[in-house]
Coordinates of C-alpha atoms in Angstrom, one line a residue:
Chain A
X71 CA -15.5 13.4 21.3
X72 CA -14.2 12.4 24.6
X73 CA -13.8 16.0 25.6
X74 CA -17.5 16.6 24.9
X75 CA -18.4 13.6 26.9
X76 CA -16.4 14.8 29.8
X77 CA -18.0 18.2 29.7
X78 CA -21.4 16.7 29.5
X79 CA -20.6 14.4 32.5
X80 CA -19.5 17.5 34.5
X81 CA -22.7 19.3 33.7
X82 CA -24.9 16.4 34.9
X83 CA -26.4 17.3 38.2
X84 CA -26.2 14.9 41.2
X85 CA -29.9 14.2 41.0
X86 CA -29.7 13.2 37.4
X87 CA -26.8 10.9 38.2
X88 CA -28.6 9.3 41.1
X89 CA -31.6 8.6 38.9
X90 CA -29.4 7.2 36.1
X91 CA -27.7 4.9 38.6
X92 CA -31.0 3.7 40.0
X93 CA -32.3 3.0 36.5
X94 CA -29.1 1.0 35.7
X95 CA -29.4 -0.9 39.0
X96 CA -33.0 -1.9 38.4
X97 CA -32.2 -2.9 34.9
X98 CA -29.4 -5.2 36.0
X99 CA -31.5 -6.7 38.8
X100 CA -34.4 -7.4 36.5
X101 CA -32.2 -9.3 34.0
X102 CA -31.0 -12.7 35.1
X103 CA -27.3 -12.7 34.6
X104 CA -25.8 -16.1 34.1
X105 CA -23.4 -16.8 37.0
X106 CA -19.7 -16.9 36.0
X107 CA -18.1 -20.3 36.1
X108 CA -14.8 -19.8 37.9
X109 CA -13.1 -22.6 35.9
X110 CA -13.8 -20.8 32.7
X111 CA -13.4 -17.3 34.0
X112 CA -10.0 -17.9 35.6
X113 CA -8.5 -20.2 32.9
X114 CA -5.8 -18.9 30.6
X115 CA -6.7 -18.6 26.9
X116 CA -4.5 -21.6 25.9
X117 CA -6.1 -23.7 28.6
X118 CA -9.5 -22.8 27.2
X119 CA -8.3 -23.7 23.7
X120 CA -7.0 -27.1 24.9
X121 CA -10.3 -27.8 26.8
X122 CA -12.2 -26.9 23.6
X123 CA -10.1 -29.3 21.6
X124 CA -10.5 -32.1 24.1
X125 CA -14.2 -31.8 24.1
X126 CA -14.3 -32.5 20.4
X127 CA -13.5 -35.8 18.6
X128 CA -10.5 -37.1 16.8
X129 CA -10.3 -39.4 13.8
X130 CA -8.4 -42.6 14.4
X131 CA -8.3 -45.9 12.5
X132 CA -10.9 -48.4 13.6
X133 CA -8.3 -51.2 13.8
X134 CA -6.2 -50.5 16.8
X135 CA -3.5 -52.7 18.4
X136 CA -3.8 -52.4 22.2
X137 CA -0.9 -54.8 22.9
X138 CA 1.6 -52.1 24.0
X139 CA -0.8 -50.9 26.8
X140 CA -2.6 -54.1 27.6
X141 CA 0.1 -55.2 30.1
X142 CA 0.3 -58.7 28.7
X143 CA 4.0 -59.8 28.6
X144 CA 5.6 -59.5 25.2
X145 CA 6.4 -63.1 24.7
X146 CA 2.8 -64.0 25.4
X147 CA 1.7 -61.8 22.5
X148 CA 4.4 -62.6 19.9
X149 CA 4.6 -66.3 20.4
X150 CA 1.0 -67.3 20.9
X151 CA -1.4 -68.4 18.2
X152 CA -5.2 -68.3 18.8
X153 CA -7.6 -70.9 17.4
X154 CA -11.1 -69.5 16.8
X155 CA -13.7 -72.2 16.7
X156 CA -17.2 -73.3 17.6
X157 CA -17.2 -75.8 20.5
X158 CA -18.4 -79.2 19.4
X159 CA -21.6 -80.7 20.5
X160 CA -21.5 -82.9 23.5
X161 CA -21.5 -86.5 22.4
X162 CA -24.0 -87.4 25.1
X163 CA -27.7 -86.6 24.9
X164 CA -27.2 -82.9 25.7
X165 CA -29.0 -80.2 23.8
X166 CA -27.4 -78.0 21.1
X167 CA -28.2 -74.7 22.6
X168 CA -24.8 -74.2 24.2
X169 CA -22.7 -74.6 21.1
X170 CA -23.8 -71.5 19.2
X171 CA -20.8 -69.4 20.4
X172 CA -17.4 -68.8 19.1
X173 CA -14.5 -69.5 21.4
X174 CA -10.8 -68.7 21.4
X175 CA -8.2 -71.1 22.5
X176 CA -4.4 -70.8 22.7
X177 CA -1.8 -73.2 21.5
X178 CA -0.6 -75.7 24.1
X179 CA 2.5 -75.1 26.2
X180 CA 4.5 -77.3 28.5
X181 CA 2.6 -79.4 30.9
X182 CA 4.1 -81.7 33.5
X183 CA 3.1 -84.1 36.1
X184 CA 3.3 -82.6 39.6
X185 CA 5.8 -84.8 41.5
X186 CA 3.9 -84.4 44.8
X187 CA 0.4 -85.4 43.8
X188 CA 0.7 -86.5 40.2
X189 CA -1.7 -83.8 39.0
X190 CA -1.1 -82.0 35.8
X191 CA 0.6 -78.6 36.1
X192 CA 1.3 -75.9 33.6
X193 CA 3.0 -72.5 33.7
X194 CA 0.9 -71.1 30.9
X195 CA -1.2 -68.2 32.1
X196 CA -3.4 -68.3 29.0
X197 CA -4.2 -72.0 29.0
X198 CA -7.5 -71.6 30.9
X199 CA -8.7 -68.5 29.2
X200 CA -12.2 -69.1 28.1
X201 CA -13.9 -66.3 26.2
X202 CA -17.0 -66.7 24.2
X203 CA -18.1 -64.5 21.3
X204 CA -21.4 -64.1 19.5
X205 CA -19.8 -64.2 16.1
X206 CA -16.6 -65.1 14.3
X207 CA -15.9 -61.4 13.5
X208 CA -16.0 -60.4 17.1
X209 CA -13.5 -63.1 18.0
X210 CA -11.2 -62.0 15.2
X211 CA -11.5 -58.3 16.2
X212 CA -10.6 -59.3 19.8
X213 CA -7.5 -61.1 18.7
X214 CA -6.4 -58.3 16.4
X215 CA -6.8 -55.7 19.1
X216 CA -4.7 -57.8 21.4
X217 CA -2.1 -58.5 18.8
X218 CA -2.4 -62.3 18.7
X219 CA -2.0 -64.3 15.6
X220 CA -5.2 -66.2 14.9
X221 CA -6.8 -68.7 12.6
X222 CA -10.3 -69.9 12.2
X223 CA -10.7 -73.6 12.6
X224 CA -13.5 -75.5 10.9
X225 CA -15.2 -74.1 7.9
X226 CA -18.8 -73.3 8.2
X227 CA -20.9 -76.1 6.7
X228 CA -24.6 -75.6 6.1
X229 CA -26.5 -78.1 8.2
X230 CA -28.1 -80.8 6.1
X231 CA -31.8 -81.0 6.4
X232 CA -32.7 -84.2 8.1
X233 CA -35.9 -86.1 7.8
X234 CA -37.5 -86.4 11.2
X235 CA -38.4 -90.0 11.1
X236 CA -40.1 -90.3 14.4
X237 CA -42.5 -87.4 13.9
X238 CA -43.6 -88.8 10.6
X239 CA -45.2 -91.7 12.5
X240 CA -47.7 -89.3 13.9
X241 CA -48.5 -87.4 10.8
X242 CA -52.1 -86.6 10.2
X243 CA -52.3 -88.8 7.1
X244 CA -50.8 -91.8 8.7
X245 CA -53.3 -94.0 10.4
X246 CA -51.0 -94.8 13.2
X247 CA -53.1 -93.3 16.0
X248 CA -55.5 -95.8 17.3
X249 CA -58.5 -94.9 19.2
X250 CA -58.6 -95.8 22.8
X251 CA -62.3 -96.4 22.6
Chain B
X167 CA -8.6 -72.5 7.9
X168 CA -8.8 -68.8 7.0
X169 CA -5.8 -66.6 6.9
X170 CA -5.4 -63.1 8.3
X171 CA -7.9 -60.7 6.8
X172 CA -6.8 -57.7 4.9
X173 CA -6.3 -54.7 7.2
X174 CA -9.3 -52.5 7.0
X175 CA -8.7 -48.9 6.4
X176 CA -11.8 -47.7 8.2
X177 CA -11.6 -44.7 10.6
X178 CA -13.8 -43.7 13.5
X179 CA -14.5 -40.6 15.5
X180 CA -13.5 -40.9 19.2
X181 CA -12.9 -38.8 22.2
X182 CA -9.2 -37.9 22.7
X183 CA -7.3 -38.8 25.8
X184 CA -4.7 -36.1 26.0
X185 CA -3.6 -35.2 22.5
X186 CA -5.7 -34.1 19.6
X187 CA -3.1 -34.7 16.8
X188 CA 0.1 -36.6 16.1
X189 CA 2.3 -33.5 16.6
X190 CA 1.0 -33.0 20.1
X191 CA 1.4 -36.7 21.0
X192 CA 5.0 -36.6 19.6
X193 CA 5.8 -33.6 21.8
X194 CA 4.5 -35.4 24.9
X195 CA 6.6 -38.4 24.1
X196 CA 9.7 -36.3 23.6
X197 CA 9.0 -34.4 26.9
X198 CA 8.8 -37.7 28.7
X199 CA 12.0 -38.9 27.1
X200 CA 13.8 -35.7 28.2
X201 CA 12.5 -36.0 31.7
X202 CA 13.7 -39.5 32.0
X203 CA 17.0 -38.6 30.4
X204 CA 17.6 -35.9 33.0
X205 CA 16.5 -38.1 35.9
X206 CA 18.7 -41.0 35.1
X207 CA 21.8 -39.8 37.0
X208 CA 19.8 -39.3 40.1
X209 CA 18.1 -42.7 39.7
X210 CA 21.5 -44.4 39.4
X211 CA 22.7 -42.6 42.5
X212 CA 19.6 -43.0 44.6
X213 CA 19.0 -46.7 43.9
X214 CA 22.7 -47.6 43.8
X215 CA 22.2 -49.9 40.9
X216 CA 25.2 -51.6 39.3
X217 CA 24.7 -49.8 36.0
X218 CA 26.3 -46.8 34.4
X219 CA 24.4 -43.8 33.3
X220 CA 25.2 -44.6 29.7
X221 CA 23.7 -48.1 30.1
X222 CA 20.6 -46.7 31.6
X223 CA 20.3 -44.2 28.7
X224 CA 20.7 -47.0 26.2
X225 CA 17.9 -48.9 28.0
X226 CA 15.7 -45.8 28.0
X227 CA 16.2 -45.4 24.3
X228 CA 15.5 -49.1 23.7
X229 CA 12.2 -48.8 25.7
X230 CA 11.1 -45.9 23.6
X231 CA 12.2 -47.4 20.3
X232 CA 10.3 -50.5 21.1
X233 CA 7.1 -48.6 20.5
X234 CA 8.2 -46.7 17.5
X235 CA 5.6 -48.4 15.3
X236 CA 2.6 -47.3 17.4
X237 CA 0.5 -44.9 15.3
X238 CA -2.7 -44.6 17.3
X239 CA -2.8 -41.3 19.1
X240 CA -4.7 -42.7 22.1
X241 CA -2.3 -45.6 22.5
X242 CA 0.7 -43.1 22.4
X243 CA -1.1 -41.1 25.1
X244 CA -1.6 -44.1 27.3
X245 CA 2.0 -45.1 26.9
X246 CA 3.1 -41.6 27.9
X247 CA 0.8 -41.7 30.9
X248 CA 2.2 -45.0 31.9
X249 CA 5.8 -43.8 31.4
X250 CA 5.0 -40.7 33.5
X251 CA 3.7 -42.9 36.3
X252 CA 6.9 -45.0 36.2
X253 CA 9.0 -41.9 36.3
X254 CA 7.1 -40.5 39.3
X255 CA 7.5 -43.8 41.1
X256 CA 11.2 -43.8 40.4
X257 CA 11.6 -40.1 41.5
X258 CA 9.7 -40.6 44.7
X259 CA 11.6 -43.8 45.5
X260 CA 8.3 -45.7 45.6
X261 CA 10.3 -48.4 43.7
X262 CA 13.1 -50.5 45.0
X263 CA 16.3 -51.6 43.5
X264 CA 14.8 -54.7 42.0
X265 CA 12.1 -52.8 40.3
X266 CA 14.7 -50.7 38.5
X267 CA 16.8 -53.7 37.6
X268 CA 13.7 -55.4 36.2
X269 CA 14.2 -53.3 33.0
X270 CA 17.2 -55.4 32.2
X271 CA 15.7 -58.7 33.0
X272 CA 14.2 -60.6 30.1
X273 CA 10.8 -61.8 31.1
X274 CA 11.5 -65.3 29.7
X275 CA 14.7 -67.3 30.1
X276 CA 16.1 -68.5 26.8
X277 CA 15.5 -72.1 26.0
X278 CA 18.4 -74.5 26.7
X279 CA 20.1 -75.7 23.5
X280 CA 22.7 -78.3 24.6
X281 CA 21.8 -81.7 25.9
X282 CA 22.9 -81.3 29.5
X283 CA 21.0 -78.1 30.1
X284 CA 17.9 -79.6 28.6
X285 CA 18.3 -82.6 30.8
X286 CA 18.8 -80.5 33.9
X287 CA 15.8 -78.3 33.2
X288 CA 13.7 -81.4 32.3
X289 CA 12.6 -80.2 28.8
X290 CA 13.1 -81.9 25.5

């Protein structure tokens, strides 16, 4: 077969060859050839395979403990216990709009009176941590991810319906509103 | 007071960091261990630390064994990346002697047990 092709090739006249070349050139020019990406073209096959793999997804458990890479010292992870709670309402006449969050709070560590000024000092890096969460589950997930032991303080009690005494005074069927005329 | 919830066995699909399976992550960890192992004599010599090569290798092993329970591939990858950074810092002498000796220092001093030490430290 190859012999025949060679023979045929030899028999082709220069004019025919020129025409064939021209045809091929126009055909290539008319088609839009996608430009080669040098990163893909020059990569080794194993590199391409690795890149393919990395562009996909892997299956991991949802619950993950990030304490080895979080950078928090080990003793601050193993020895601390977190209290998850809803902050109480201010006893003064403040509203209740700011108490719908869940907060985390760490157990207390040594505090001492500063000998210079008498202010309270502490060496606890987590004592002032104030993180608020929208729900109890979020707070629990946060603690689990950071490897802290936790407990939820205060059971959720349904709020008792309260009779609004003051508003009753102005009910439509109470003759409490007097005419000003 | 609610106790710890049962560990959920749910899984999720995520983008990998370096490795796509456990075997690959294991290979990376072993490679890092070997690299450290080979570098230790030079570290001991360069930093002139008062430790023998054997003690350093024990510490190296301890640091790796500390994370033997880590199962998440991404966490393993991050640990390997961090270890690689530490190694680079040691090799290039971006660290100093104290940074190397920090591996042997406990981050928290043990609490005093006898009366006099407690009295001196001012704790009960």
